Amino acid sequence: MKREHVLPDPADTHALGEALAALSRPGDLLVLVGPLGAGKTALAQGIGAGLGVREPVTSPTFVIARVHRGGRLPLVHVDAYRLGGHADVDDLDLDASTDESVTVVEWGQGLVEQLADEHLEVRLDRRDDDVRTALLVPHGPGWADRLDGG
């Protein structure tokens, strides 16, 4: 899979999420990084669809975390925007469900990486022409191998 993607519309962001879901395994952590409006929730929705989640995947901004079951793997979707630090992440007790789930964290850079031995960082951005871009940055050999087709 390519590491850099141009995403002209939300359907492209959704499709990238589905492709990442196809590569996902129990215990995976995906950290979505980018400014407001870059497509983090759209990507999470694509991941949910790719995992076979039947219920709507919406931004967990006000509830912080949602668990979606019923797909190939459970999806834990977290919005870390309002979390103040590592203590707040620990209070969520996310590590209790990470081993059997795919955990997707919006706004989690610098806060949640300790939840897994390795993770995939997805750097999303929105250009001036309103086209989104994504850069996939693997942290650890597992994600690097999967992205490279291994």
GROMACS .gro file of N, CA and C in nm:
model
  450
    1MET      N    1   0.085  -0.118   0.000
    1MET     CA    2   0.000   0.000   0.000
    1MET      C    3   0.089   0.124   0.000
    2LYS      N    4   0.048   0.223  -0.078
    2LYS     CA    5   0.122   0.349  -0.081
    2LYS      C    6   0.123   0.412   0.059
    3ARG      N    7   0.224   0.490   0.084
    3ARG     CA    8   0.232   0.561   0.212
    3ARG      C    9   0.176   0.703   0.202
    4GLU      N   10   0.167   0.758   0.081
    4GLU     CA   11   0.112   0.892   0.061
    4GLU      C   12  -0.012   0.882  -0.026
    5HIS      N   13  -0.117   0.951   0.014
    5HIS     CA   14  -0.245   0.945  -0.056
    5HIS      C   15  -0.301   1.085  -0.075
    6VAL      N   16  -0.358   1.109  -0.192
    6VAL     CA   17  -0.434   1.230  -0.219
    6VAL      C   18  -0.580   1.188  -0.216
    7LEU      N   19  -0.661   1.259  -0.138
    7LEU     CA   20  -0.800   1.221  -0.113
    7LEU      C   21  -0.892   1.336  -0.156
    8PRO      N   22  -0.930   1.339  -0.286
    8PRO     CA   23  -1.008   1.451  -0.337
    8PRO      C   24  -1.145   1.469  -0.273
    9ASP      N   25  -1.209   1.361  -0.227
    9ASP     CA   26  -1.340   1.377  -0.165
    9ASP      C   27  -1.355   1.278  -0.050
   10PRO      N   28  -1.459   1.295   0.032
   10PRO     CA   29  -1.476   1.207   0.149
   10PRO      C   30  -1.482   1.058   0.114
   11ALA      N   31  -1.532   1.024  -0.004
   11ALA     CA   32  -1.537   0.883  -0.044
   11ALA      C   33  -1.396   0.824  -0.053
   12ASP      N   34  -1.299   0.904  -0.096
   12ASP     CA   35  -1.161   0.857  -0.104
   12ASP      C   36  -1.102   0.834   0.035
   13THR      N   37  -1.136   0.922   0.128
   13THR     CA   38  -1.091   0.907   0.267
   13THR      C   39  -1.153   0.781   0.327
   14HIS      N   40  -1.280   0.761   0.299
   14HIS     CA   41  -1.352   0.643   0.346
   14HIS      C   42  -1.286   0.516   0.290
   15ALA      N   43  -1.253   0.518   0.161
   15ALA     CA   44  -1.191   0.402   0.096
   15ALA      C   45  -1.054   0.372   0.157
   16LEU      N   46  -0.978   0.474   0.189
   16LEU     CA   47  -0.849   0.451   0.255
   16LEU      C   48  -0.871   0.384   0.390
   17GLY      N   49  -0.972   0.429   0.464
   17GLY     CA   50  -1.006   0.365   0.592
   17GLY      C   51  -1.040   0.219   0.574
   18GLU      N   52  -1.117   0.186   0.472
   18GLU     CA   53  -1.152   0.047   0.446
   18GLU      C   54  -1.027  -0.035   0.414
   19ALA      N   55  -0.936   0.022   0.337
   19ALA     CA   56  -0.811  -0.048   0.304
   19ALA      C   57  -0.727  -0.072   0.429
   20LEU      N   58  -0.722   0.026   0.519
   20LEU     CA   59  -0.647   0.009   0.644
   20LEU      C   60  -0.714  -0.097   0.732
   21ALA      N   61  -0.847  -0.102   0.731
   21ALA     CA   62  -0.918  -0.203   0.808
   21ALA      C   63  -0.883  -0.343   0.759
   22ALA      N   64  -0.867  -0.358   0.629
   22ALA     CA   65  -0.832  -0.489   0.572
   22ALA      C   66  -0.695  -0.536   0.622
   23LEU      N   67  -0.608  -0.442   0.655
   23LEU     CA   68  -0.474  -0.477   0.705
   23LEU      C   69  -0.470  -0.491   0.857
   24SER      N   70  -0.577  -0.450   0.923
   24SER     CA   71  -0.578  -0.442   1.069
   24SER      C   72  -0.594  -0.578   1.134
   25ARG      N   73  -0.531  -0.588   1.252
   25ARG     CA   74  -0.533  -0.709   1.333
   25ARG      C   75  -0.571  -0.673   1.477
   26PRO      N   76  -0.612  -0.772   1.554
   26PRO     CA   77  -0.640  -0.744   1.696
   26PRO      C   78  -0.518  -0.681   1.764
   27GLY      N   79  -0.542  -0.579   1.842
   27GLY     CA   80  -0.435  -0.511   1.914
   27GLY      C   81  -0.377  -0.391   1.841
   28ASP      N   82  -0.423  -0.365   1.719
   28ASP     CA   83  -0.368  -0.253   1.642
   28ASP      C   84  -0.413  -0.119   1.698
   29LEU      N   85  -0.321  -0.024   1.691
   29LEU     CA   86  -0.346   0.114   1.732
   29LEU      C   87  -0.318   0.203   1.612
   30LEU      N   88  -0.416   0.285   1.575
   30LEU     CA   89  -0.400   0.383   1.469
   30LEU      C   90  -0.421   0.520   1.530
   31VAL      N   91  -0.323   0.607   1.515
   31VAL     CA   92  -0.328   0.742   1.571
   31VAL      C   93  -0.348   0.839   1.455
   32LEU      N   94  -0.463   0.908   1.456
   32LEU     CA   95  -0.498   1.000   1.349
   32LEU      C   96  -0.458   1.141   1.389
   33VAL      N   97  -0.374   1.203   1.307
   33VAL     CA   98  -0.316   1.333   1.337
   33VAL      C   99  -0.357   1.430   1.226
   34GLY      N  100  -0.395   1.550   1.263
   34GLY     CA  101  -0.427   1.650   1.162
   34GLY      C  102  -0.517   1.757   1.218
   35PRO      N  103  -0.526   1.868   1.146
   35PRO     CA  104  -0.609   1.980   1.194
   35PRO      C  105  -0.758   1.949   1.181
   36LEU      N  106  -0.838   2.034   1.242
   36LEU     CA  107  -0.983   2.024   1.231
   36LEU      C  108  -1.023   2.022   1.084
   37GLY      N  109  -1.109   1.930   1.046
   37GLY     CA  110  -1.157   1.923   0.909
   37GLY      C  111  -1.067   1.848   0.813
   38ALA      N  112  -0.964   1.780   0.864
   38ALA     CA  113  -0.870   1.709   0.777
   38ALA      C  114  -0.921   1.573   0.734
   39GLY      N  115  -1.026   1.522   0.799
   39GLY     CA  116  -1.082   1.393   0.759
   39GLY      C  117  -1.062   1.280   0.858
   40LYS      N  118  -1.028   1.312   0.982
   40LYS     CA  119  -1.003   1.208   1.082
   40LYS      C  120  -1.126   1.121   1.106
   41THR      N  121  -1.241   1.183   1.125
   41THR     CA  122  -1.362   1.105   1.151
   41THR      C  123  -1.405   1.028   1.026
   42ALA      N  124  -1.391   1.087   0.908
   42ALA     CA  125  -1.424   1.016   0.784
   42ALA      C  126  -1.336   0.893   0.768
   43LEU      N  127  -1.210   0.905   0.804
   43LEU     CA  128  -1.121   0.790   0.797
   43LEU      C  129  -1.165   0.682   0.897
   44ALA      N  130  -1.198   0.724   1.018
   44ALA     CA  131  -1.245   0.629   1.120
   44ALA      C  132  -1.373   0.559   1.073
   45GLN      N  133  -1.460   0.632   1.004
   45GLN     CA  134  -1.582   0.572   0.952
   45GLN      C  135  -1.549   0.465   0.847
   46GLY      N  136  -1.451   0.492   0.763
   46GLY     CA  137  -1.407   0.394   0.664
   46GLY      C  138  -1.347   0.271   0.730
   47ILE      N  139  -1.270   0.292   0.836
   47ILE     CA  140  -1.214   0.179   0.911
   47ILE      C  141  -1.328   0.095   0.969
   48GLY      N  142  -1.425   0.163   1.027
   48GLY     CA  143  -1.541   0.091   1.081
   48GLY      C  144  -1.613   0.010   0.974
   49ALA      N  145  -1.636   0.071   0.859
   49ALA     CA  146  -1.703   0.001   0.749
   49ALA      C  147  -1.621  -0.119   0.704
   50GLY      N  148  -1.489  -0.100   0.695
   50GLY     CA  149  -1.401  -0.209   0.654
   50GLY      C  150  -1.397  -0.324   0.753
   51LEU      N  151  -1.420  -0.293   0.880
   51LEU     CA  152  -1.425  -0.397   0.983
   51LEU      C  153  -1.563  -0.462   0.991
   52GLY      N  154  -1.660  -0.405   0.921
   52GLY     CA  155  -1.795  -0.460   0.923
   52GLY      C  156  -1.883  -0.409   1.035
   53VAL      N  157  -1.845  -0.295   1.093
   53VAL     CA  158  -1.927  -0.234   1.198
   53VAL      C  159  -2.058  -0.190   1.136
   54ARG      N  160  -2.169  -0.230   1.196
   54ARG     CA  161  -2.301  -0.200   1.138
   54ARG      C  162  -2.358  -0.067   1.184
   55GLU      N  163  -2.325  -0.026   1.305
   55GLU     CA  164  -2.381   0.099   1.358
   55GLU      C  165  -2.300   0.217   1.306
   56PRO      N  166  -2.358   0.337   1.307
   56PRO     CA  167  -2.285   0.454   1.259
   56PRO      C  168  -2.163   0.483   1.347
   57VAL      N  169  -2.053   0.517   1.282
   57VAL     CA  170  -1.931   0.560   1.352
   57VAL      C  171  -1.931   0.712   1.346
   58THR      N  172  -1.957   0.773   1.461
   58THR     CA  173  -1.962   0.919   1.468
   58THR      C  174  -1.851   0.968   1.559
   59SER      N  175  -1.822   1.095   1.550
   59SER     CA  176  -1.716   1.152   1.631
   59SER      C  177  -1.749   1.136   1.780
   60PRO      N  178  -1.656   1.079   1.857
   60PRO     CA  179  -1.681   1.062   2.001
   60PRO      C  180  -1.637   1.182   2.084
   61THR      N  181  -1.644   1.302   2.027
   61THR     CA  182  -1.593   1.422   2.093
   61THR      C  183  -1.648   1.439   2.234
   62PHE      N  184  -1.777   1.420   2.253
   62PHE     CA  185  -1.836   1.449   2.384
   62PHE      C  186  -1.837   1.329   2.478
   63VAL      N  187  -1.822   1.208   2.424
   63VAL     CA  188  -1.818   1.090   2.510
   63VAL      C  189  -1.676   1.036   2.524
   64ILE      N  190  -1.582   1.092   2.453
   64ILE     CA  191  -1.440   1.059   2.451
   64ILE      C  192  -1.412   0.927   2.379
   65ALA      N  193  -1.483   0.819   2.412
   65ALA     CA  194  -1.456   0.690   2.349
   65ALA      C  195  -1.585   0.612   2.327
   66ARG      N  196  -1.590   0.542   2.214
   66ARG     CA  197  -1.702   0.453   2.182
   66ARG      C  198  -1.644   0.319   2.139
   67VAL      N  199  -1.712   0.212   2.176
   67VAL     CA  200  -1.675   0.078   2.132
   67VAL      C  201  -1.784   0.031   2.037
   68HIS      N  202  -1.742  -0.010   1.918
   68HIS     CA  203  -1.834  -0.061   1.816
   68HIS      C  204  -1.805  -0.210   1.798
   69ARG      N  205  -1.904  -0.292   1.822
   69ARG     CA  206  -1.890  -0.437   1.808
   69ARG      C  207  -1.974  -0.485   1.690
   70GLY      N  208  -1.961  -0.612   1.660
   70GLY     CA  209  -2.043  -0.670   1.555
   70GLY      C  210  -1.972  -0.685   1.423
   71GLY      N  211  -1.851  -0.635   1.412
   71GLY     CA  212  -1.773  -0.650   1.289
   71GLY      C  213  -1.669  -0.761   1.304
   72ARG      N  214  -1.579  -0.768   1.209
   72ARG     CA  215  -1.471  -0.867   1.212
   72ARG      C  216  -1.390  -0.854   1.340
   73LEU      N  217  -1.367  -0.731   1.382
   73LEU     CA  218  -1.298  -0.699   1.508
   73LEU      C  219  -1.372  -0.583   1.572
   74PRO      N  220  -1.372  -0.574   1.705
   74PRO     CA  221  -1.429  -0.454   1.768
   74PRO      C  222  -1.345  -0.330   1.732
   75LEU      N  223  -1.413  -0.219   1.720
   75LEU     CA  224  -1.348  -0.091   1.694
   75LEU      C  225  -1.366  -0.003   1.817
   76VAL      N  226  -1.254   0.041   1.873
   76VAL     CA  227  -1.256   0.139   1.981
   76VAL      C  228  -1.217   0.272   1.917
   77HIS      N  229  -1.310   0.367   1.917
   77HIS     CA  230  -1.290   0.497   1.853
   77HIS      C  231  -1.282   0.604   1.962
   78VAL      N  232  -1.169   0.672   1.968
   78VAL     CA  233  -1.142   0.767   2.076
   78VAL      C  234  -1.114   0.905   2.018
   79ASP      N  235  -1.164   1.007   2.084
   79ASP     CA  236  -1.131   1.145   2.052
   79ASP      C  237  -1.055   1.200   2.172
   80ALA      N  238  -0.926   1.219   2.157
   80ALA     CA  239  -0.841   1.262   2.268
   80ALA      C  240  -0.826   1.413   2.275
   81TYR      N  241  -0.903   1.487   2.196
   81TYR     CA  242  -0.888   1.632   2.189
   81TYR      C  243  -0.897   1.699   2.327
   82ARG      N  244  -0.991   1.655   2.409
   82ARG     CA  245  -1.012   1.719   2.539
   82ARG      C  246  -0.934   1.655   2.653
   83LEU      N  247  -0.851   1.558   2.621
   83LEU     CA  248  -0.773   1.494   2.727
   83LEU      C  249  -0.652   1.580   2.759
   84GLY      N  250  -0.622   1.591   2.887
   84GLY     CA  251  -0.515   1.679   2.930
   84GLY      C  252  -0.378   1.617   2.936
   85GLY      N  253  -0.369   1.485   2.933
   85GLY     CA  254  -0.239   1.421   2.942
   85GLY      C  255  -0.253   1.271   2.960
   86HIS      N  256  -0.140   1.207   2.992
   86HIS     CA  257  -0.136   1.061   3.007
   86HIS      C  258  -0.228   1.011   3.118
   87ALA      N  259  -0.244   1.088   3.223
   87ALA     CA  260  -0.332   1.045   3.334
   87ALA      C  261  -0.476   1.033   3.286
   88ASP      N  262  -0.520   1.126   3.201
   88ASP     CA  263  -0.655   1.118   3.146
   88ASP      C  264  -0.672   0.995   3.057
   89VAL      N  265  -0.568   0.963   2.979
   89VAL     CA  266  -0.573   0.843   2.895
   89VAL      C  267  -0.580   0.720   2.984
   90ASP      N  268  -0.501   0.716   3.090
   90ASP     CA  269  -0.503   0.602   3.183
   90ASP      C  270  -0.641   0.586   3.246
   91ASP      N  271  -0.707   0.697   3.276
   91ASP     CA  272  -0.841   0.692   3.336
   91ASP      C  273  -0.943   0.627   3.244
   92LEU      N  274  -0.921   0.633   3.112
   92LEU     CA  275  -1.014   0.572   3.018
   92LEU      C  276  -1.003   0.419   3.017
   93ASP      N  277  -0.893   0.366   3.070
   93ASP     CA  278  -0.871   0.222   3.078
   93ASP      C  279  -0.877   0.156   2.940
   94LEU      N  280  -0.823   0.224   2.840
   94LEU     CA  281  -0.826   0.173   2.703
   94LEU      C  282  -0.745   0.046   2.687
   95ASP      N  283  -0.640   0.030   2.767
   95ASP     CA  284  -0.557  -0.088   2.753
   95ASP      C  285  -0.631  -0.217   2.788
   96ALA      N  286  -0.747  -0.206   2.852
   96ALA     CA  287  -0.827  -0.324   2.885
   96ALA      C  288  -0.889  -0.386   2.760
   97SER      N  289  -0.906  -0.307   2.653
   97SER     CA  290  -0.971  -0.360   2.534
   97SER      C  291  -0.882  -0.360   2.410
   98THR      N  292  -0.758  -0.310   2.422
   98THR     CA  293  -0.676  -0.296   2.302
   98THR      C  294  -0.629  -0.429   2.245
   99ASP      N  295  -0.612  -0.531   2.326
   99ASP     CA  296  -0.559  -0.657   2.274
   99ASP      C  297  -0.649  -0.725   2.174
  100GLU      N  298  -0.780  -0.710   2.189
  100GLU     CA  299  -0.873  -0.779   2.099
  100GLU      C  300  -0.939  -0.684   1.998
  101SER      N  301  -0.907  -0.556   2.003
  101SER     CA  302  -0.975  -0.455   1.921
  101SER      C  303  -0.877  -0.384   1.829
  102VAL      N  304  -0.934  -0.309   1.737
  102VAL     CA  305  -0.860  -0.208   1.662
  102VAL      C  306  -0.895  -0.076   1.729
  103THR      N  307  -0.794  -0.005   1.778
  103THR     CA  308  -0.817   0.121   1.848
  103THR      C  309  -0.773   0.235   1.757
  104VAL      N  310  -0.866   0.326   1.730
  104VAL     CA  311  -0.842   0.441   1.645
  104VAL      C  312  -0.858   0.565   1.733
  105VAL      N  313  -0.752   0.648   1.739
  105VAL     CA  314  -0.755   0.764   1.827
  105VAL      C  315  -0.733   0.891   1.745
  106GLU      N  316  -0.834   0.977   1.746
  106GLU     CA  317  -0.820   1.110   1.687
  106GLU      C  318  -0.755   1.202   1.789
  107TRP      N  319  -0.667   1.289   1.743
  107TRP     CA  320  -0.600   1.387   1.829
  107TRP      C  321  -0.514   1.320   1.936
  108GLY      N  322  -0.463   1.201   1.911
  108GLY     CA  323  -0.393   1.126   2.015
  108GLY      C  324  -0.242   1.135   2.014
  109GLN      N  325  -0.184   1.205   1.919
  109GLN     CA  326  -0.039   1.210   1.908
  109GLN      C  327   0.024   1.260   2.037
  110GLY      N  328   0.121   1.184   2.087
  110GLY     CA  329   0.191   1.219   2.210
  110GLY      C  330   0.119   1.176   2.336
  111LEU      N  331   0.000   1.116   2.322
  111LEU     CA  332  -0.079   1.075   2.439
  111LEU      C  333  -0.101   0.925   2.450
  112VAL      N  334  -0.116   0.856   2.336
  112VAL     CA  335  -0.165   0.718   2.341
  112VAL      C  336  -0.067   0.614   2.288
  113GLU      N  337   0.045   0.654   2.241
  113GLU     CA  338   0.136   0.560   2.178
  113GLU      C  339   0.178   0.446   2.272
  114GLN      N  340   0.173   0.470   2.402
  114GLN     CA  341   0.214   0.367   2.499
  114GLN      C  342   0.111   0.255   2.509
  115LEU      N  343  -0.003   0.266   2.445
  115LEU     CA  344  -0.107   0.163   2.452
  115LEU      C  345  -0.070   0.038   2.373
  116ALA      N  346   0.025   0.048   2.281
  116ALA     CA  347   0.065  -0.067   2.199
  116ALA      C  348   0.215  -0.063   2.175
  117ASP      N  349   0.271  -0.178   2.148
  117ASP     CA  350   0.415  -0.185   2.120
  117ASP      C  351   0.452  -0.112   1.991
  118GLU      N  352   0.358  -0.109   1.897
  118GLU     CA  353   0.378  -0.035   1.773
  118GLU      C  354   0.244   0.022   1.730
  119HIS      N  355   0.248   0.116   1.638
  119HIS     CA  356   0.124   0.177   1.592
  119HIS      C  357   0.143   0.236   1.453
  120LEU      N  358   0.030   0.270   1.391
  120LEU     CA  359   0.032   0.340   1.264
  120LEU      C  360  -0.015   0.482   1.289
  121GLU      N  361   0.068   0.576   1.251
  121GLU     CA  362   0.029   0.718   1.257
  121GLU      C  363  -0.020   0.757   1.119
  122VAL      N  364  -0.139   0.815   1.114
  122VAL     CA  365  -0.195   0.862   0.987
  122VAL      C  366  -0.202   1.014   0.996
  123ARG      N  367  -0.116   1.080   0.921
  123ARG     CA  368  -0.111   1.226   0.920
  123ARG      C  369  -0.201   1.279   0.809
  124LEU      N  370  -0.311   1.339   0.849
  124LEU     CA  371  -0.408   1.393   0.754
  124LEU      C  372  -0.394   1.544   0.747
  125ASP      N  373  -0.419   1.597   0.629
  125ASP     CA  374  -0.413   1.742   0.613
  125ASP      C  375  -0.516   1.784   0.509
  126ARG      N  376  -0.552   1.910   0.511
  126ARG     CA  377  -0.644   1.966   0.413
  126ARG      C  378  -0.573   2.081   0.343
  127ARG      N  379  -0.556   2.066   0.212
  127ARG     CA  380  -0.489   2.169   0.134
  127ARG      C  381  -0.580   2.288   0.113
  128ASP      N  382  -0.523   2.396   0.060
  128ASP     CA  383  -0.599   2.518   0.032
  128ASP      C  384  -0.714   2.494  -0.066
  129ASP      N  385  -0.698   2.396  -0.157
  129ASP     CA  386  -0.804   2.365  -0.254
  129ASP      C  387  -0.908   2.268  -0.197
  130ASP      N  388  -0.902   2.243  -0.065
  130ASP     CA  389  -0.997   2.159   0.008
  130ASP      C  390  -0.977   2.009  -0.016
  131VAL      N  391  -0.871   1.971  -0.086
  131VAL     CA  392  -0.838   1.830  -0.105
  131VAL      C  393  -0.759   1.782   0.016
  132ARG      N  394  -0.794   1.665   0.066
  132ARG     CA  395  -0.724   1.609   0.181
  132ARG      C  396  -0.608   1.523   0.134
  133THR      N  397  -0.508   1.510   0.220
  133THR     CA  398  -0.395   1.421   0.195
  133THR      C  399  -0.374   1.335   0.319
  134ALA      N  400  -0.312   1.220   0.298
  134ALA     CA  401  -0.280   1.131   0.410
  134ALA      C  402  -0.140   1.076   0.391
  135LEU      N  403  -0.065   1.075   0.498
  135LEU     CA  404   0.067   1.015   0.501
  135LEU      C  405   0.064   0.906   0.608
  136LEU      N  406   0.096   0.782   0.569
  136LEU     CA  407   0.096   0.670   0.662
  136LEU      C  408   0.237   0.651   0.716
  137VAL      N  409   0.252   0.661   0.847
  137VAL     CA  410   0.383   0.652   0.911
  137VAL      C  411   0.381   0.535   1.009
  138PRO      N  412   0.440   0.421   0.971
  138PRO     CA  413   0.442   0.307   1.063
  138PRO      C  414   0.546   0.326   1.172
  139HIS      N  415   0.509   0.290   1.293
  139HIS     CA  416   0.603   0.290   1.406
  139HIS      C  417   0.611   0.145   1.452
  140GLY      N  418   0.710   0.075   1.403
  140GLY     CA  419   0.728  -0.066   1.434
  140GLY      C  420   0.727  -0.150   1.307
  141PRO      N  421   0.789  -0.265   1.312
  141PRO     CA  422   0.803  -0.348   1.192
  141PRO      C  423   0.672  -0.411   1.142
  142GLY      N  424   0.577  -0.436   1.230
  142GLY     CA  425   0.452  -0.499   1.188
  142GLY      C  426   0.376  -0.417   1.087
  143TRP      N  427   0.356  -0.289   1.118
  143TRP     CA  428   0.285  -0.203   1.025
  143TRP      C  429   0.367  -0.178   0.900
  144ALA      N  430   0.497  -0.162   0.913
  144ALA     CA  431   0.581  -0.140   0.796
  144ALA      C  432   0.570  -0.259   0.700
  145ASP      N  433   0.573  -0.380   0.753
  145ASP     CA  434   0.561  -0.500   0.670
  145ASP      C  435   0.426  -0.505   0.599
  146ARG      N  436   0.320  -0.476   0.674
  146ARG     CA  437   0.186  -0.482   0.614
  146ARG      C  438   0.168  -0.378   0.505
  147LEU      N  439   0.217  -0.257   0.529
  147LEU     CA  440   0.205  -0.153   0.428
  147LEU      C  441   0.285  -0.187   0.302
  148ASP      N  442   0.396  -0.256   0.323
  148ASP     CA  443   0.483  -0.294   0.210
  148ASP      C  444   0.437  -0.422   0.142
  149GLY      N  445   0.324  -0.478   0.190
  149GLY     CA  446   0.269  -0.597   0.126
  149GLY      C  447   0.321  -0.728   0.180
  150GLY      N  448   0.389  -0.721   0.294
  150GLY     CA  449   0.449  -0.843   0.351
  150GLY      C  450   0.361  -0.915   0.447
   0.00000   0.00000   0.00000
